[in-house]
Each structure stands twice: as C-alpha cells, then as structure tokens.
C-alpha cells in the first residue's frame, strides 16, 4: 500500500494512518519477543508483505513460526525478510535482527521507497535474496548532507506541520538499523518511542496542500 501502485488513481496513505499501521506492527512484534523472551525466538521474516491489515484496518504480523520449521542454519537464507548486516556472516536469526528489519520497514513507510531499490553495489552478482538492503546507507548519506527533507515520501511532504513528527520517526528508524546489534533498542522500547511521537488528527482538509511538494531541507538531521 506504500510502495506499490504509485500511478494515477492511487489513494495516498496519510501520515496518521501510516503511524497507526507501524505502531500496530511494532506492538505485534514486541508481543512475540516478550512471549519468547527466555528462549529468544525471533520472528525471522519481517518485511512489508508480512504486515497484513484486518477488516478494520489494523496491522497484523504474519508468518511467525515459519522460521521454526526450517533448519536454523538455513533459515536466514531461505526466508525473504529484510536482513541485518550480521546475518550475512552468522546466517542466524535473532530478535535483534528483527529490530533491524523493522527499522527497514519504518524507512519504507517514511521514504515511500522499496528496499530493493538500494541494494549494495558491492554485492552485484549475488543471488537477489542474499543481497543486503542498503536503504539505511542511502538515508544516512542524504541526512549527512543535511538534506533530510529529501528522504521523505513526496506524498507526506504535502501535509503541513508534521516535520517534527517525520524527523522523530526517522530517528526511531535509524536507531533500529544501527550496525551493531547491541546498539539497537528492544521492540518494547521501539513501541514506546513511536507512542511518544506527537500525532494530531490526520492532517487532511485545509492542512493538505496540493501544491506543496517539499519542506525546508533544514528541518533537522538525525544520526544513524
């Protein structure tokens, strides 16, 4: 619903709806991590196509348990979720890798770009499912040049007065995709960070500016 069907006739997902969806997904993943905290069982296959919506528009995490049916040594390669950097060496699933994958999901929501648009050029020739997702690297490079506004989906930039919320969510995403697993928050902490982002009623009507396609490039930066 975010990266597909970008042509004419598309109904954009407004900012409030996007936050509601990622918060629902975050709570679902946090519940899984808490339920299996002692055994440290991860979801292992976090990607946008595994976040489904029920008839009421609530986000639900699907495919949990699939990783348990596979040999642990092969699960990482066989599953198509977004992979954390350490998984290319260890080939192991983990709850910290789930957090990284969720960070990619947040970046998808914020940028409107599919992760496979930014595959690592150093891995050309590697099987597609084994290539690393380089969306975080692209975002860091844009933010480093102080053009943070260029990161965000053009559909979101048409809404007024949400710059602070966008940057706050970007900070959450970049915290999740920290290169070192121990630097990443738990999913319970991610849920709390998202809940603390100020979100007013959906900025539609007079707050939606059809002519607006950009915001000041100096809205703020965040460190990955």
CSV table of N, CA, C and O in Angstrom, one decimal, residues 39-141:
chain,number,residue,atom,x,y,z
A,39,UNK,N,13.5,-17.9,25.6
A,39,UNK,CA,14.1,-18.8,24.5
A,39,UNK,C,14.7,-17.9,23.4
A,39,UNK,O,15.3,-18.5,22.4
A,40,UNK,N,14.4,-16.6,23.4
A,40,UNK,CA,14.9,-15.7,22.4
A,40,UNK,C,14.5,-16.0,21.0
A,40,UNK,O,15.3,-15.9,20.0
A,41,UNK,N,13.4,-16.6,20.8
A,41,UNK,CA,12.9,-16.9,19.5
A,41,UNK,C,12.5,-15.7,18.7
A,41,UNK,O,11.7,-14.9,19.2
A,42,UNK,N,13.0,-15.5,17.5
A,42,UNK,CA,12.7,-14.3,16.8
A,42,UNK,C,11.5,-14.6,15.8
A,42,UNK,O,11.1,-15.7,15.7
A,43,UNK,N,11.0,-13.5,15.2
A,43,UNK,CA,10.1,-13.7,14.1
A,43,UNK,C,10.8,-14.2,12.9
A,43,UNK,O,10.4,-15.2,12.3
A,44,UNK,N,11.9,-13.5,12.5
A,44,UNK,CA,12.8,-14.0,11.5
A,44,UNK,C,12.4,-13.7,10.0
A,44,UNK,O,13.2,-14.0,9.1
A,45,UNK,N,11.3,-13.1,9.8
A,45,UNK,CA,10.9,-12.8,8.4
A,45,UNK,C,10.1,-11.5,8.3
A,45,UNK,O,9.0,-11.5,7.7
A,46,UNK,N,10.6,-10.5,8.9
A,46,UNK,CA,9.9,-9.2,8.9
A,46,UNK,C,10.2,-8.5,7.6
A,46,UNK,O,11.3,-8.2,7.2
A,47,UNK,N,9.1,-8.2,6.9
A,47,UNK,CA,9.1,-7.4,5.6
A,47,UNK,C,7.7,-6.8,5.4
A,47,UNK,O,6.7,-7.3,6.1
A,48,UNK,N,7.5,-5.9,4.6
A,48,UNK,CA,6.3,-5.2,4.4
A,48,UNK,C,5.1,-6.1,4.0
A,48,UNK,O,4.0,-6.0,4.4
A,49,UNK,N,5.5,-7.1,3.2
A,49,UNK,CA,4.4,-8.0,2.7
A,49,UNK,C,3.9,-8.9,3.8
A,49,UNK,O,2.9,-9.7,3.6
A,50,UNK,N,4.6,-9.0,4.9
A,50,UNK,CA,4.2,-9.8,6.1
A,50,UNK,C,3.5,-9.0,7.1
A,50,UNK,O,3.2,-9.4,8.2
A,51,UNK,N,3.2,-7.7,6.8
A,51,UNK,CA,2.3,-6.9,7.6
A,51,UNK,C,1.0,-6.8,6.9
A,51,UNK,O,0.8,-6.1,5.9
A,52,UNK,N,0.0,-7.5,7.4
A,52,UNK,CA,-1.3,-7.6,6.8
A,52,UNK,C,-2.3,-6.7,7.6
A,52,UNK,O,-2.2,-6.4,8.8
A,53,UNK,N,-3.4,-6.3,6.9
A,53,UNK,CA,-4.4,-5.5,7.5
A,53,UNK,C,-5.7,-6.3,7.7
A,53,UNK,O,-6.1,-7.0,6.7
A,54,UNK,N,-6.3,-6.2,8.8
A,54,UNK,CA,-7.6,-6.9,9.0
A,54,UNK,C,-8.7,-6.0,8.5
A,54,UNK,O,-8.5,-4.9,7.9
A,55,UNK,N,-10.0,-6.5,8.6
A,55,UNK,CA,-11.1,-5.8,8.0
A,55,UNK,C,-11.3,-4.4,8.6
A,55,UNK,O,-12.0,-3.5,8.0
A,56,UNK,N,-10.7,-4.2,9.8
A,56,UNK,CA,-10.9,-2.9,10.5
A,56,UNK,C,-9.7,-2.0,10.2
A,56,UNK,O,-9.6,-0.9,10.8
A,57,UNK,N,-8.7,-2.4,9.4
A,57,UNK,CA,-7.6,-1.6,9.1
A,57,UNK,C,-6.5,-1.7,10.1
A,57,UNK,O,-5.5,-0.9,10.1
A,58,UNK,N,-6.5,-2.7,11.0
A,58,UNK,CA,-5.5,-2.9,12.0
A,58,UNK,C,-4.3,-3.7,11.4
A,58,UNK,O,-4.6,-4.7,10.7
A,59,UNK,N,-3.1,-3.4,11.7
A,59,UNK,CA,-2.0,-4.1,11.2
A,59,UNK,C,-1.7,-5.4,12.0
A,59,UNK,O,-1.8,-5.3,13.3
A,60,UNK,N,-1.4,-6.4,11.3
A,60,UNK,CA,-1.1,-7.7,12.0
A,60,UNK,C,0.1,-8.3,11.4
A,60,UNK,O,0.4,-8.2,10.2
A,61,UNK,N,1.0,-8.9,12.2
A,61,UNK,CA,2.2,-9.5,11.8
A,61,UNK,C,1.9,-11.0,11.4
A,61,UNK,O,1.3,-11.7,12.1
A,62,UNK,N,2.3,-11.4,10.1
A,62,UNK,CA,2.0,-12.7,9.7
A,62,UNK,C,3.3,-13.5,9.5
A,62,UNK,O,4.4,-12.9,9.7
A,63,UNK,N,3.2,-14.8,9.3
A,63,UNK,CA,4.3,-15.7,9.0
A,63,UNK,C,5.2,-16.0,10.3
A,63,UNK,O,6.2,-16.6,10.1
A,64,UNK,N,4.7,-15.6,11.5
A,64,UNK,CA,5.5,-16.0,12.6
A,64,UNK,C,5.5,-17.5,12.8
A,64,UNK,O,4.4,-18.1,12.7
A,65,UNK,N,6.6,-18.1,13.1
A,65,UNK,CA,6.7,-19.6,13.2
A,65,UNK,C,7.2,-20.3,12.1
A,65,UNK,O,7.7,-21.4,12.1
A,66,UNK,N,7.3,-19.6,10.9
A,66,UNK,CA,7.8,-20.2,9.7
A,66,UNK,C,9.3,-20.5,9.9
A,66,UNK,O,9.8,-21.6,9.5
A,67,UNK,N,10.0,-19.6,10.6
A,67,UNK,CA,11.4,-19.9,10.8
A,67,UNK,C,11.7,-21.1,11.7
A,67,UNK,O,12.7,-21.8,11.6
A,68,UNK,N,10.7,-21.4,12.5
A,68,UNK,CA,10.9,-22.6,13.4
A,68,UNK,C,10.8,-23.9,12.7
A,68,UNK,O,11.3,-24.9,13.2
A,69,UNK,N,10.2,-23.9,11.5
A,69,UNK,CA,10.1,-25.1,10.7
A,69,UNK,C,11.3,-25.4,9.9
A,69,UNK,O,11.4,-26.5,9.3
A,70,UNK,N,12.2,-24.4,9.8
A,70,UNK,CA,13.4,-24.6,9.0
A,70,UNK,C,14.6,-24.9,9.8
A,70,UNK,O,14.7,-24.5,11.0
A,71,UNK,N,15.6,-25.5,9.2
A,71,UNK,CA,16.9,-25.8,9.9
A,71,UNK,C,17.5,-24.4,10.2
A,71,UNK,O,17.6,-23.6,9.3
A,72,UNK,N,17.8,-24.1,11.5
A,72,UNK,CA,18.4,-22.8,11.9
A,72,UNK,C,19.5,-22.4,11.0
A,72,UNK,O,19.7,-21.2,10.7
A,73,UNK,N,20.3,-23.3,10.5
A,73,UNK,CA,21.5,-23.0,9.7
A,73,UNK,C,21.1,-22.5,8.3
A,73,UNK,O,21.9,-21.8,7.6
A,74,UNK,N,19.9,-22.8,7.9
A,74,UNK,CA,19.4,-22.4,6.6
A,74,UNK,C,18.3,-21.4,6.6
A,74,UNK,O,17.9,-20.9,5.5
A,75,UNK,N,17.7,-21.1,7.7
A,75,UNK,CA,16.5,-20.3,7.8
A,75,UNK,C,16.8,-18.9,7.3
A,75,UNK,O,15.9,-18.3,6.6
A,76,UNK,N,17.9,-18.3,7.7
A,76,UNK,CA,18.2,-16.9,7.2
A,76,UNK,C,18.2,-16.8,5.7
A,76,UNK,O,17.7,-15.8,5.2
A,77,UNK,N,18.8,-17.8,5.1
A,77,UNK,CA,18.9,-17.7,3.6
A,77,UNK,C,17.6,-18.0,2.9
A,77,UNK,O,17.3,-17.4,1.9
A,78,UNK,N,16.8,-18.9,3.5
A,78,UNK,CA,15.5,-19.3,2.9
A,78,UNK,C,14.4,-18.3,3.0
A,78,UNK,O,13.5,-18.2,2.2
A,79,UNK,N,14.4,-17.5,4.1
A,79,UNK,CA,13.4,-16.6,4.4
A,79,UNK,C,13.7,-15.3,3.7
A,79,UNK,O,14.8,-14.9,3.5
A,80,UNK,N,12.7,-14.6,3.2
A,80,UNK,CA,12.9,-13.4,2.4
A,80,UNK,C,12.8,-12.0,3.2
A,80,UNK,O,12.7,-11.0,2.5
A,81,UNK,N,12.8,-12.1,4.5
A,81,UNK,CA,12.7,-10.8,5.3
A,81,UNK,C,13.9,-10.0,5.1
A,81,UNK,O,15.0,-10.4,4.6
A,82,UNK,N,13.8,-8.7,5.6
A,82,UNK,CA,15.0,-7.8,5.5
A,82,UNK,C,16.0,-8.3,6.5
A,82,UNK,O,15.8,-8.5,7.6
A,83,UNK,N,17.3,-8.4,6.0
A,83,UNK,CA,18.3,-8.9,6.8
A,83,UNK,C,19.2,-7.9,7.4
A,83,UNK,O,19.6,-6.9,6.8
A,84,UNK,N,19.6,-8.1,8.6
A,84,UNK,CA,20.6,-7.3,9.3
A,84,UNK,C,22.0,-7.6,8.8
A,84,UNK,O,22.2,-8.7,8.4
A,85,UNK,N,22.9,-6.7,9.0
A,85,UNK,CA,24.3,-6.9,8.5
A,85,UNK,C,25.0,-8.1,9.0
A,85,UNK,O,25.6,-8.9,8.2
A,86,UNK,N,24.8,-8.4,10.3
A,86,UNK,CA,25.5,-9.6,10.9
A,86,UNK,C,25.0,-10.9,10.3
A,86,UNK,O,25.7,-11.9,10.4
A,87,UNK,N,23.8,-10.9,9.7
A,87,UNK,CA,23.2,-12.2,9.2
A,87,UNK,C,24.0,-12.7,8.0
A,87,UNK,O,23.9,-13.9,7.7
A,88,UNK,N,24.7,-11.8,7.3
A,88,UNK,CA,25.4,-12.3,6.2
A,88,UNK,C,26.7,-13.0,6.6
A,88,UNK,O,27.3,-13.8,5.8
A,89,UNK,N,27.0,-12.9,7.9
A,89,UNK,CA,28.2,-13.7,8.4
A,89,UNK,C,27.7,-14.8,9.2
A,89,UNK,O,28.2,-16.0,9.1
A,90,UNK,N,26.8,-14.6,10.1
A,90,UNK,CA,26.4,-15.6,11.1
A,90,UNK,C,25.3,-16.6,10.5
A,90,UNK,O,25.2,-17.7,10.9
A,91,UNK,N,24.5,-16.0,9.5
A,91,UNK,CA,23.4,-16.8,8.9
A,91,UNK,C,22.4,-17.2,9.9
A,91,UNK,O,21.6,-18.1,9.7
A,92,UNK,N,22.3,-16.5,11.0
A,92,UNK,CA,21.4,-16.8,12.1
A,92,UNK,C,20.3,-15.7,12.3
A,92,UNK,O,20.6,-14.5,12.1
A,93,UNK,N,19.2,-16.2,12.7
A,93,UNK,CA,18.1,-15.3,13.0
A,93,UNK,C,18.2,-14.9,14.5
A,93,UNK,O,18.7,-15.6,15.3
A,94,UNK,N,17.7,-13.7,14.8
A,94,UNK,CA,17.7,-13.2,16.2
A,94,UNK,C,16.7,-12.1,16.4
A,94,UNK,O,16.2,-11.5,15.4
A,95,UNK,N,16.3,-11.9,17.6
A,95,UNK,CA,15.4,-10.8,17.9
A,95,UNK,C,16.0,-9.5,17.6
A,95,UNK,O,15.3,-8.5,17.1
A,96,UNK,N,17.3,-9.3,17.8
A,96,UNK,CA,18.0,-8.0,17.4
A,96,UNK,C,17.9,-7.8,15.9
A,96,UNK,O,17.8,-6.7,15.4
A,97,UNK,N,18.0,-8.9,15.1
A,97,UNK,CA,17.9,-8.8,13.7
A,97,UNK,C,16.5,-8.4,13.3
A,97,UNK,O,16.3,-7.7,12.3
A,98,UNK,N,15.5,-8.9,14.0
A,98,UNK,CA,14.1,-8.5,13.8
A,98,UNK,C,14.0,-7.0,14.0
A,98,UNK,O,13.3,-6.3,13.2
A,99,UNK,N,14.7,-6.4,15.0
A,99,UNK,CA,14.6,-5.0,15.2
A,99,UNK,C,15.1,-4.2,14.0
A,99,UNK,O,14.6,-3.2,13.5
A,100,UNK,N,16.3,-4.7,13.5
A,100,UNK,CA,16.9,-4.1,12.3
A,100,UNK,C,15.8,-4.1,11.1
A,100,UNK,O,15.6,-3.1,10.4
A,101,UNK,N,15.2,-5.3,10.9
A,101,UNK,CA,14.3,-5.5,9.8
A,101,UNK,C,13.1,-4.5,10.0
A,101,UNK,O,12.6,-4.0,9.0
A,102,UNK,N,12.7,-4.3,11.2
A,102,UNK,CA,11.6,-3.4,11.5
A,102,UNK,C,12.0,-2.0,11.2
A,102,UNK,O,11.2,-1.2,10.7
A,103,UNK,N,13.2,-1.6,11.4
A,103,UNK,CA,13.8,-0.3,11.1
A,103,UNK,C,13.7,-0.1,9.6
A,103,UNK,O,13.3,1.0,9.1
A,104,UNK,N,13.9,-1.1,8.8
A,104,UNK,CA,13.8,-1.1,7.3
A,104,UNK,C,12.4,-0.8,7.0
A,104,UNK,O,12.0,0.0,6.1
A,105,UNK,N,11.4,-1.4,7.7
A,105,UNK,CA,10.0,-1.2,7.4
A,105,UNK,C,9.6,0.2,7.7
A,105,UNK,O,8.9,0.8,6.9
A,106,UNK,N,10.2,0.8,8.8
A,106,UNK,CA,9.9,2.2,9.1
A,106,UNK,C,10.5,3.1,8.0
A,106,UNK,O,9.8,4.1,7.6
A,107,UNK,N,11.6,2.8,7.5
A,107,UNK,CA,12.2,3.6,6.4
A,107,UNK,C,11.4,3.5,5.1
A,107,UNK,O,11.2,4.5,4.4
A,108,UNK,N,10.8,2.3,4.9
A,108,UNK,CA,9.9,2.2,3.7
A,108,UNK,C,8.7,3.1,3.9
A,108,UNK,O,8.3,3.8,2.9
A,109,UNK,N,8.2,3.1,5.1
A,109,UNK,CA,7.0,4.0,5.3
A,109,UNK,C,7.3,5.5,5.2
A,109,UNK,O,6.5,6.2,4.6
A,110,UNK,N,8.5,5.9,5.6
A,110,UNK,CA,8.9,7.3,5.6
A,110,UNK,C,9.3,7.7,4.2
A,110,UNK,O,9.1,8.9,3.8
A,111,UNK,N,10.0,6.9,3.5
A,111,UNK,CA,10.6,7.3,2.2
A,111,UNK,C,9.7,7.0,1.0
A,111,UNK,O,9.8,7.6,-0.1
A,112,UNK,N,8.8,6.0,1.2
A,112,UNK,CA,8.0,5.6,0.1
A,112,UNK,C,8.7,4.7,-1.0
A,112,UNK,O,8.3,4.5,-2.1
A,113,UNK,N,9.9,4.3,-0.6
A,113,UNK,CA,10.8,3.5,-1.5
A,113,UNK,C,10.9,2.1,-1.0
A,113,UNK,O,11.1,1.8,0.2
A,114,UNK,N,10.9,1.2,-2.0
A,114,UNK,CA,11.2,-0.2,-1.7
A,114,UNK,C,12.6,-0.5,-1.4
A,114,UNK,O,13.5,0.1,-2.0
A,115,UNK,N,13.0,-1.3,-0.4
A,115,UNK,CA,14.4,-1.5,0.0
A,115,UNK,C,15.2,-2.0,-1.2
A,115,UNK,O,16.4,-1.7,-1.3
A,116,UNK,N,14.6,-2.8,-2.0
A,116,UNK,CA,15.4,-3.4,-3.1
A,116,UNK,C,15.8,-2.4,-4.2
A,116,UNK,O,16.5,-2.7,-5.1
A,117,UNK,N,15.4,-1.2,-4.0
A,117,UNK,CA,15.9,-0.1,-4.9
A,117,UNK,C,17.3,0.3,-4.5
A,117,UNK,O,18.0,1.0,-5.3
A,118,UNK,N,17.7,-0.1,-3.3
A,118,UNK,CA,19.0,0.3,-2.8
A,118,UNK,C,19.8,-0.9,-2.4
A,118,UNK,O,20.3,-0.9,-1.2
A,119,UNK,N,20.0,-1.8,-3.2
A,119,UNK,CA,20.8,-3.0,-2.9
A,119,UNK,C,22.3,-2.6,-3.0
A,119,UNK,O,22.7,-1.7,-3.7
A,120,UNK,N,23.1,-3.2,-2.2
A,120,UNK,CA,24.5,-2.9,-2.1
A,120,UNK,C,25.2,-3.1,-3.4
A,120,UNK,O,25.2,-4.3,-3.9
A,121,UNK,N,25.9,-2.1,-4.0
A,121,UNK,CA,26.6,-2.3,-5.3
A,121,UNK,C,27.7,-3.3,-5.2
A,121,UNK,O,28.2,-3.8,-6.1
A,122,UNK,N,28.3,-3.5,-4.0
A,122,UNK,CA,29.4,-4.4,-3.8
A,122,UNK,C,29.0,-5.8,-3.8
A,122,UNK,O,29.9,-6.7,-3.8
A,123,UNK,N,27.7,-6.1,-3.9
A,123,UNK,CA,27.2,-7.5,-3.9
A,123,UNK,C,26.6,-7.8,-5.3
A,123,UNK,O,25.7,-8.7,-5.4
A,124,UNK,N,27.0,-7.1,-6.3
A,124,UNK,CA,26.4,-7.4,-7.6
A,124,UNK,C,26.8,-8.8,-8.0
A,124,UNK,O,27.9,-9.3,-7.8
A,125,UNK,N,25.8,-9.6,-8.6
A,125,UNK,CA,26.1,-10.9,-9.0
A,125,UNK,C,25.7,-11.9,-7.9
A,125,UNK,O,25.6,-13.1,-8.2
A,126,UNK,N,25.4,-11.5,-6.7
A,126,UNK,CA,24.9,-12.3,-5.6
A,126,UNK,C,23.4,-12.6,-5.8
A,126,UNK,O,22.7,-11.7,-6.3
A,127,UNK,N,23.0,-13.7,-5.5
A,127,UNK,CA,21.6,-14.0,-5.6
A,127,UNK,C,20.7,-13.0,-5.0
A,127,UNK,O,21.1,-12.5,-3.9
A,128,UNK,N,19.6,-12.5,-5.6
A,128,UNK,CA,18.9,-11.4,-5.1
A,128,UNK,C,18.4,-11.5,-3.7
A,128,UNK,O,18.5,-10.6,-2.9
A,129,UNK,N,18.0,-12.8,-3.3
A,129,UNK,CA,17.5,-12.9,-1.9
A,129,UNK,C,18.6,-12.8,-0.9
A,129,UNK,O,18.4,-12.7,0.3
A,130,UNK,N,19.9,-12.9,-1.4
A,130,UNK,CA,21.0,-12.8,-0.4
A,130,UNK,C,21.7,-11.5,-0.4
A,130,UNK,O,22.6,-11.2,0.3
A,131,UNK,N,21.2,-10.5,-1.3
A,131,UNK,CA,21.8,-9.2,-1.3
A,131,UNK,C,21.4,-8.4,-0.1
A,131,UNK,O,20.3,-8.6,0.5
A,132,UNK,N,22.2,-7.5,0.4
A,132,UNK,CA,21.9,-6.7,1.5
A,132,UNK,C,21.0,-5.6,1.2
A,132,UNK,O,21.1,-5.0,0.1
A,133,UNK,N,20.2,-5.2,2.1
A,133,UNK,CA,19.4,-4.0,1.9
A,133,UNK,C,20.2,-2.8,2.2
A,133,UNK,O,20.7,-2.6,3.3
A,134,UNK,N,20.3,-1.8,1.3
A,134,UNK,CA,21.1,-0.7,1.5
A,134,UNK,C,20.3,0.6,1.7
A,134,UNK,O,20.9,1.7,1.5
A,135,UNK,N,19.0,0.5,2.0
A,135,UNK,CA,18.2,1.7,2.2
A,135,UNK,C,18.8,2.5,3.3
A,135,UNK,O,18.8,3.8,3.2
A,136,UNK,N,19.2,1.9,4.5
A,136,UNK,CA,19.7,2.8,5.5
A,136,UNK,C,21.0,3.6,5.1
A,136,UNK,O,21.1,4.7,5.5
A,137,UNK,N,21.8,3.0,4.3
A,137,UNK,CA,23.0,3.7,3.8
A,137,UNK,C,22.6,4.9,3.0
A,137,UNK,O,23.2,6.0,3.1
A,138,UNK,N,21.6,4.7,2.1
A,138,UNK,CA,21.2,5.8,1.3
A,138,UNK,C,20.6,6.9,2.2
A,138,UNK,O,20.9,8.1,2.0
A,139,UNK,N,19.8,6.6,3.2
A,139,UNK,CA,19.2,7.6,4.1
A,139,UNK,C,20.3,8.3,4.8
A,139,UNK,O,20.3,9.5,4.9
A,140,UNK,N,21.3,7.6,5.3
A,140,UNK,CA,22.4,8.2,6.1
A,140,UNK,C,23.1,9.2,5.2
A,140,UNK,O,23.5,10.3,5.7
A,141,UNK,N,23.3,8.9,3.9
A,141,UNK,CA,24.1,9.7,3.1
A,141,UNK,C,23.3,11.0,2.8
A,141,UNK,O,23.9,12.1,2.7
